[in-house]
Amino acid sequence: MSTKFPEIQGGGSLILAWQIKNKEVLVVGGGEVAAGRIVNLLNADAKVTVVCPREGLNEEVAYRVDHGQVRHIDRIFLPLDLEPERKVAMVLTAVDDPEASTRIWKYCKEMKIPANIADVPSECDFYFGSVHRDGPLQIMVSTNGNGPRLAAAIRRQIGRMLPKGTGDSIEKVGQLRRRLRRAAPGKSTRDISKRMGWMSAVCDRWSTEDFNAMDDEDMETLVDYYESGKVPSFEEVRLGNRGDVVWEFDGSFGWM
């Protein structure tokens, strides 16, 4: 078989960044697993409703209810919770009742609502992975339901390997992209390809430390290079942008 194209490895999941902002998500249950799910949902700016008798809420979920971070329905799940007018975009269950969980999953199938039934991979339309978070950076490790504990260990290892300040540098890249679009707002395919190509070249040449050190003046100077197509080094930008500063070479830029 030809090795020209990527080899297909079946059995995986389609890893996506699901934009759930301002969408209604129903969480059934109020224990430790539900608490973890709720944190993930709130970090994604979802509108969360928890269905669970008050006595079933653990300390963390009760805190989020009491502080208005989530809406609470003080009873067990009922099919009416999935009525179309409620506009539920996703359902997560985390209850110690396999039969009840399966019934909820079947209701979701009828309503065509994506669902995750905790600890029952066969009744999940999607899985939660172990996520490393650093500002805008999110890295998810998924074992497709086979080993959540191992996924967490791998996630921690990846986090330790990343350069310090990676999240901050990504913030700077986002600012640079927005500034570039303002400076070169063309919307044709050619314009978009040129912007993407130039940004890719900048990201390839500049390090995490370079982006972290970049300030607004540096950013403006860097964008000025765009029309020429040149991608300067951080040192070229900084030296050219600080004409009022006397630079004393100490070898720190790595020049020979």
Short mmCIF file of C-alpha atoms in Angstrom, two decimals:
data_model
loop_
_atom_site.label_atom_id
_atom_site.label_comp_id
_atom_site.label_asym_id
_atom_site.label_seq_id
_atom_site.Cartn_x
_atom_site.Cartn_y
_atom_site.Cartn_z
CA MET A 1 0.00 0.00 0.00
CA SER A 2 1.20 3.50 -0.82
CA THR A 3 2.78 5.48 2.04
CA LYS A 4 2.19 8.78 0.24
CA PHE A 5 -0.90 9.56 2.31
CA PRO A 6 -1.60 9.32 6.07
CA GLU A 7 -2.35 5.83 7.30
CA ILE A 8 -5.89 5.38 8.61
CA GLN A 9 -6.09 4.31 12.27
CA GLY A 10 -9.69 3.42 13.05
CA GLY A 11 -11.21 3.30 16.50
CA GLY A 12 -10.46 6.90 17.45
CA SER A 13 -12.67 9.87 18.26
CA LEU A 14 -13.00 13.11 16.33
CA ILE A 15 -11.29 15.58 18.67
CA LEU A 16 -13.03 18.95 18.48
CA ALA A 17 -13.11 22.22 20.41
CA TRP A 18 -16.87 22.45 20.98
CA GLN A 19 -18.08 26.06 21.13
CA ILE A 20 -20.74 25.78 23.84
CA LYS A 21 -20.73 29.45 24.89
CA ASN A 22 -24.20 30.72 25.92
CA LYS A 23 -25.80 27.35 25.09
CA GLU A 24 -27.99 25.41 27.50
CA VAL A 25 -26.40 22.33 29.07
CA LEU A 26 -28.23 19.99 31.43
CA VAL A 27 -26.24 18.21 34.16
CA VAL A 28 -28.08 15.39 35.94
CA GLY A 29 -26.52 14.71 39.33
CA GLY A 30 -24.65 16.75 41.88
CA GLY A 31 -21.71 14.70 43.13
CA GLU A 32 -17.96 14.81 42.53
CA VAL A 33 -18.13 13.81 38.86
CA ALA A 34 -20.84 16.38 38.19
CA ALA A 35 -18.73 19.03 39.92
CA GLY A 36 -15.83 18.38 37.54
CA ARG A 37 -18.12 18.50 34.51
CA ILE A 38 -19.60 21.79 35.70
CA VAL A 39 -16.17 23.41 35.98
CA ASN A 40 -15.41 22.44 32.37
CA LEU A 41 -18.75 23.82 31.20
CA LEU A 42 -18.44 27.10 33.06
CA ASN A 43 -14.90 27.57 31.73
CA ALA A 44 -16.46 27.28 28.26
CA ASP A 45 -19.11 29.91 29.17
CA ALA A 46 -22.04 27.50 28.90
CA LYS A 47 -25.38 28.10 30.62
CA VAL A 48 -25.61 25.22 33.08
CA THR A 49 -28.70 23.74 34.72
CA VAL A 50 -28.23 21.08 37.41
CA VAL A 51 -31.08 18.63 38.02
CA CYS A 52 -30.65 16.96 41.40
CA PRO A 53 -32.41 16.90 44.80
CA ARG A 54 -30.78 19.46 47.10
CA GLU A 55 -29.56 16.75 49.48
CA GLY A 56 -27.64 15.15 46.60
CA LEU A 57 -25.45 18.19 45.94
CA ASN A 58 -21.88 17.97 47.17
CA GLU A 59 -20.17 21.00 48.71
CA GLU A 60 -18.75 22.32 45.43
CA VAL A 61 -21.94 22.01 43.38
CA ALA A 62 -23.95 23.56 46.24
CA TYR A 63 -21.50 26.46 46.26
CA ARG A 64 -22.01 27.06 42.53
CA VAL A 65 -25.79 26.90 42.97
CA ASP A 66 -25.77 29.28 45.95
CA HIS A 67 -23.56 31.78 44.10
CA GLY A 68 -25.72 31.78 40.99
CA GLN A 69 -23.10 30.19 38.74
CA VAL A 70 -25.56 27.46 37.72
CA ARG A 71 -29.33 27.10 37.73
CA HIS A 72 -30.70 24.39 40.02
CA ILE A 73 -33.82 22.22 39.69
CA ASP A 74 -34.42 20.57 43.06
CA ARG A 75 -35.77 17.15 41.98
CA ILE A 76 -34.86 14.09 39.94
CA PHE A 77 -34.69 14.22 36.15
CA LEU A 78 -37.99 14.23 34.23
CA PRO A 79 -38.48 13.94 30.45
CA LEU A 80 -39.92 17.48 30.44
CA ASP A 81 -36.35 18.71 31.11
CA LEU A 82 -35.61 17.97 27.45
CA GLU A 83 -38.64 19.67 25.92
CA PRO A 84 -37.71 21.62 22.75
CA GLU A 85 -38.51 25.02 24.25
CA ARG A 86 -35.72 24.50 26.78
CA LYS A 87 -33.21 24.43 23.88
CA VAL A 88 -30.89 21.93 25.60
CA ALA A 89 -27.72 21.55 23.52
CA MET A 90 -26.03 18.85 25.61
CA VAL A 91 -26.80 16.49 28.48
CA LEU A 92 -24.35 15.09 31.03
CA THR A 93 -25.39 12.53 33.61
CA ALA A 94 -23.45 11.59 36.73
CA VAL A 95 -25.78 9.58 38.95
CA ASP A 96 -25.35 6.28 40.81
CA ASP A 97 -28.26 4.62 39.03
CA PRO A 98 -27.36 2.79 35.81
CA GLU A 99 -31.00 2.14 34.87
CA ALA A 100 -31.94 5.81 35.29
CA SER A 101 -28.88 6.86 33.31
CA THR A 102 -29.82 4.55 30.44
CA ARG A 103 -33.37 5.93 30.40
CA ILE A 104 -32.00 9.47 30.17
CA TRP A 105 -29.67 8.40 27.36
CA LYS A 106 -32.60 6.94 25.44
CA TYR A 107 -34.59 10.14 25.89
CA CYS A 108 -31.62 12.08 24.52
CA LYS A 109 -31.44 9.75 21.51
CA GLU A 110 -35.13 10.40 20.79
CA MET A 111 -34.59 14.16 21.06
CA LYS A 112 -31.31 14.01 19.09
CA ILE A 113 -29.44 15.73 21.93
CA PRO A 114 -25.75 14.76 22.40
CA ALA A 115 -25.22 13.07 25.75
CA ASN A 116 -22.44 11.80 27.98
CA ILE A 117 -23.38 9.11 30.50
CA ALA A 118 -20.61 9.02 33.09
CA ASP A 119 -18.58 5.79 33.12
CA VAL A 120 -20.66 4.14 30.37
CA PRO A 121 -18.67 4.61 27.12
CA SER A 122 -21.29 2.81 25.03
CA GLU A 123 -23.85 5.46 26.02
CA CYS A 124 -21.69 8.48 25.21
CA ASP A 125 -21.83 10.60 22.08
CA PHE A 126 -18.60 12.24 23.24
CA TYR A 127 -15.97 11.80 25.94
CA PHE A 128 -14.28 14.19 28.32
CA GLY A 129 -10.50 14.13 28.20
CA SER A 130 -7.89 15.33 30.65
CA VAL A 131 -7.20 18.99 29.86
CA HIS A 132 -4.12 21.12 30.39
CA ARG A 133 -5.15 24.80 30.59
CA ASP A 134 -2.87 27.81 30.37
CA GLY A 135 -4.82 30.92 29.40
CA PRO A 136 -6.07 30.39 25.82
CA LEU A 137 -4.08 27.17 25.50
CA GLN A 138 -6.04 23.95 25.97
CA ILE A 139 -4.51 20.53 25.36
CA MET A 140 -6.80 17.54 25.74
CA VAL A 141 -5.59 13.98 26.22
CA SER A 142 -8.21 11.34 25.43
CA THR A 143 -7.98 7.58 25.83
CA ASN A 144 -11.41 7.10 24.21
CA GLY A 145 -12.85 5.98 27.52
CA ASN A 146 -10.18 3.34 28.16
CA GLY A 147 -8.03 4.93 30.85
CA PRO A 148 -9.05 8.32 32.29
CA ARG A 149 -6.50 8.07 35.12
CA LEU A 150 -3.67 7.44 32.66
CA ALA A 151 -4.87 10.36 30.53
CA ALA A 152 -4.47 12.63 33.56
CA ALA A 153 -0.89 11.43 34.11
CA ILE A 154 -0.01 12.02 30.44
CA ARG A 155 -1.60 15.47 30.59
CA ARG A 156 0.54 16.43 33.58
CA GLN A 157 3.66 15.22 31.80
CA ILE A 158 2.85 17.31 28.72
CA GLY A 159 2.22 20.35 30.90
CA ARG A 160 5.66 20.01 32.50
CA MET A 161 7.28 19.83 29.05
CA LEU A 162 5.83 23.12 27.78
CA PRO A 163 7.97 26.28 27.97
CA LYS A 164 7.09 28.63 30.81
CA GLY A 165 4.78 31.40 29.65
CA THR A 166 3.32 29.46 26.72
CA GLY A 167 -0.20 30.71 27.45
CA ASP A 168 0.99 34.32 27.59
CA SER A 169 2.81 33.97 24.28
CA ILE A 170 -0.37 32.65 22.66
CA GLU A 171 -2.23 35.71 23.95
CA LYS A 172 0.37 37.87 22.21
CA VAL A 173 -0.03 35.92 18.97
CA GLY A 174 -3.78 36.54 19.12
CA GLN A 175 -3.20 40.26 19.62
CA LEU A 176 -0.77 40.30 16.71
CA ARG A 177 -3.28 38.56 14.41
CA ARG A 178 -6.00 41.07 15.28
CA ARG A 179 -3.65 43.99 14.71
CA LEU A 180 -2.55 42.55 11.38
CA ARG A 181 -6.17 42.18 10.23
CA ARG A 182 -6.76 45.84 11.05
CA ALA A 183 -3.64 46.89 9.16
CA ALA A 184 -4.33 44.59 6.18
CA PRO A 185 -8.11 43.98 6.14
CA GLY A 186 -8.34 42.42 2.67
CA LYS A 187 -10.91 39.61 2.46
CA SER A 188 -9.98 37.91 -0.79
CA THR A 189 -8.56 34.39 -0.77
CA ARG A 190 -5.19 35.82 -1.76
CA ASP A 191 -5.26 38.34 1.13
CA ILE A 192 -6.19 35.68 3.66
CA SER A 193 -3.54 33.28 2.39
CA LYS A 194 -0.89 35.99 2.58
CA ARG A 195 -1.80 36.89 6.18
CA MET A 196 -1.86 33.25 7.24
CA GLY A 197 1.45 32.53 5.55
CA TRP A 198 3.17 35.52 7.12
CA MET A 199 1.78 34.74 10.59
CA SER A 200 2.93 31.13 10.24
CA ALA A 201 6.42 32.30 9.35
CA VAL A 202 6.50 34.63 12.38
CA CYS A 203 5.40 31.80 14.69
CA ASP A 204 8.06 29.53 13.20
CA ARG A 205 10.82 32.07 13.72
CA TRP A 206 9.88 33.61 17.06
CA SER A 207 10.17 31.73 20.35
CA THR A 208 7.83 31.74 23.32
CA GLU A 209 10.23 34.09 25.07
CA ASP A 210 10.21 36.47 22.09
CA PHE A 211 6.43 36.76 22.10
CA ASN A 212 6.36 37.22 25.86
CA ALA A 213 8.89 40.06 25.62
CA MET A 214 7.05 41.80 22.76
CA ASP A 215 5.28 45.02 23.75
CA ASP A 216 2.86 47.25 21.80
CA GLU A 217 5.64 49.20 20.08
CA ASP A 218 7.34 45.98 19.01
CA MET A 219 4.04 44.71 17.66
CA GLU A 220 3.47 47.82 15.57
CA THR A 221 6.99 47.59 14.18
CA LEU A 222 6.54 43.91 13.35
CA VAL A 223 3.26 44.57 11.50
CA ASP A 224 5.03 47.25 9.44
CA TYR A 225 7.13 44.46 7.89
CA TYR A 226 4.05 42.64 6.60
CA GLU A 227 3.69 44.32 3.21
CA SER A 228 7.29 43.55 2.34
CA GLY A 229 6.75 39.90 3.24
CA LYS A 230 9.85 39.93 5.42
CA VAL A 231 9.80 38.20 8.79
CA PRO A 232 12.32 39.94 11.05
CA SER A 233 13.80 38.42 14.17
CA PHE A 234 12.75 39.75 17.56
CA GLU A 235 16.15 41.39 17.88
CA GLU A 236 15.72 43.25 14.58
CA VAL A 237 12.32 44.51 15.68
CA ARG A 238 13.51 45.57 19.12
CA LEU A 239 16.67 47.27 17.89
CA GLY A 240 14.84 49.06 15.10
CA ASN A 241 12.06 50.08 17.45
CA ARG A 242 14.25 51.62 20.13
CA GLY A 243 16.19 54.33 18.36
CA ASP A 244 16.43 56.37 21.55
CA VAL A 245 18.13 53.54 23.41
CA VAL A 246 21.85 52.88 23.33
CA TRP A 247 22.32 49.11 23.02
CA GLU A 248 25.44 47.57 24.47
CA PHE A 249 26.16 44.22 22.86
CA ASP A 250 26.83 41.50 25.41
CA GLY A 251 26.31 38.44 23.23
CA SER A 252 22.84 37.74 24.64
CA PHE A 253 21.26 37.78 21.17
CA GLY A 254 23.47 34.92 20.06
CA TRP A 255 25.36 36.84 17.36
CA MET A 256 28.69 35.43 16.32
#
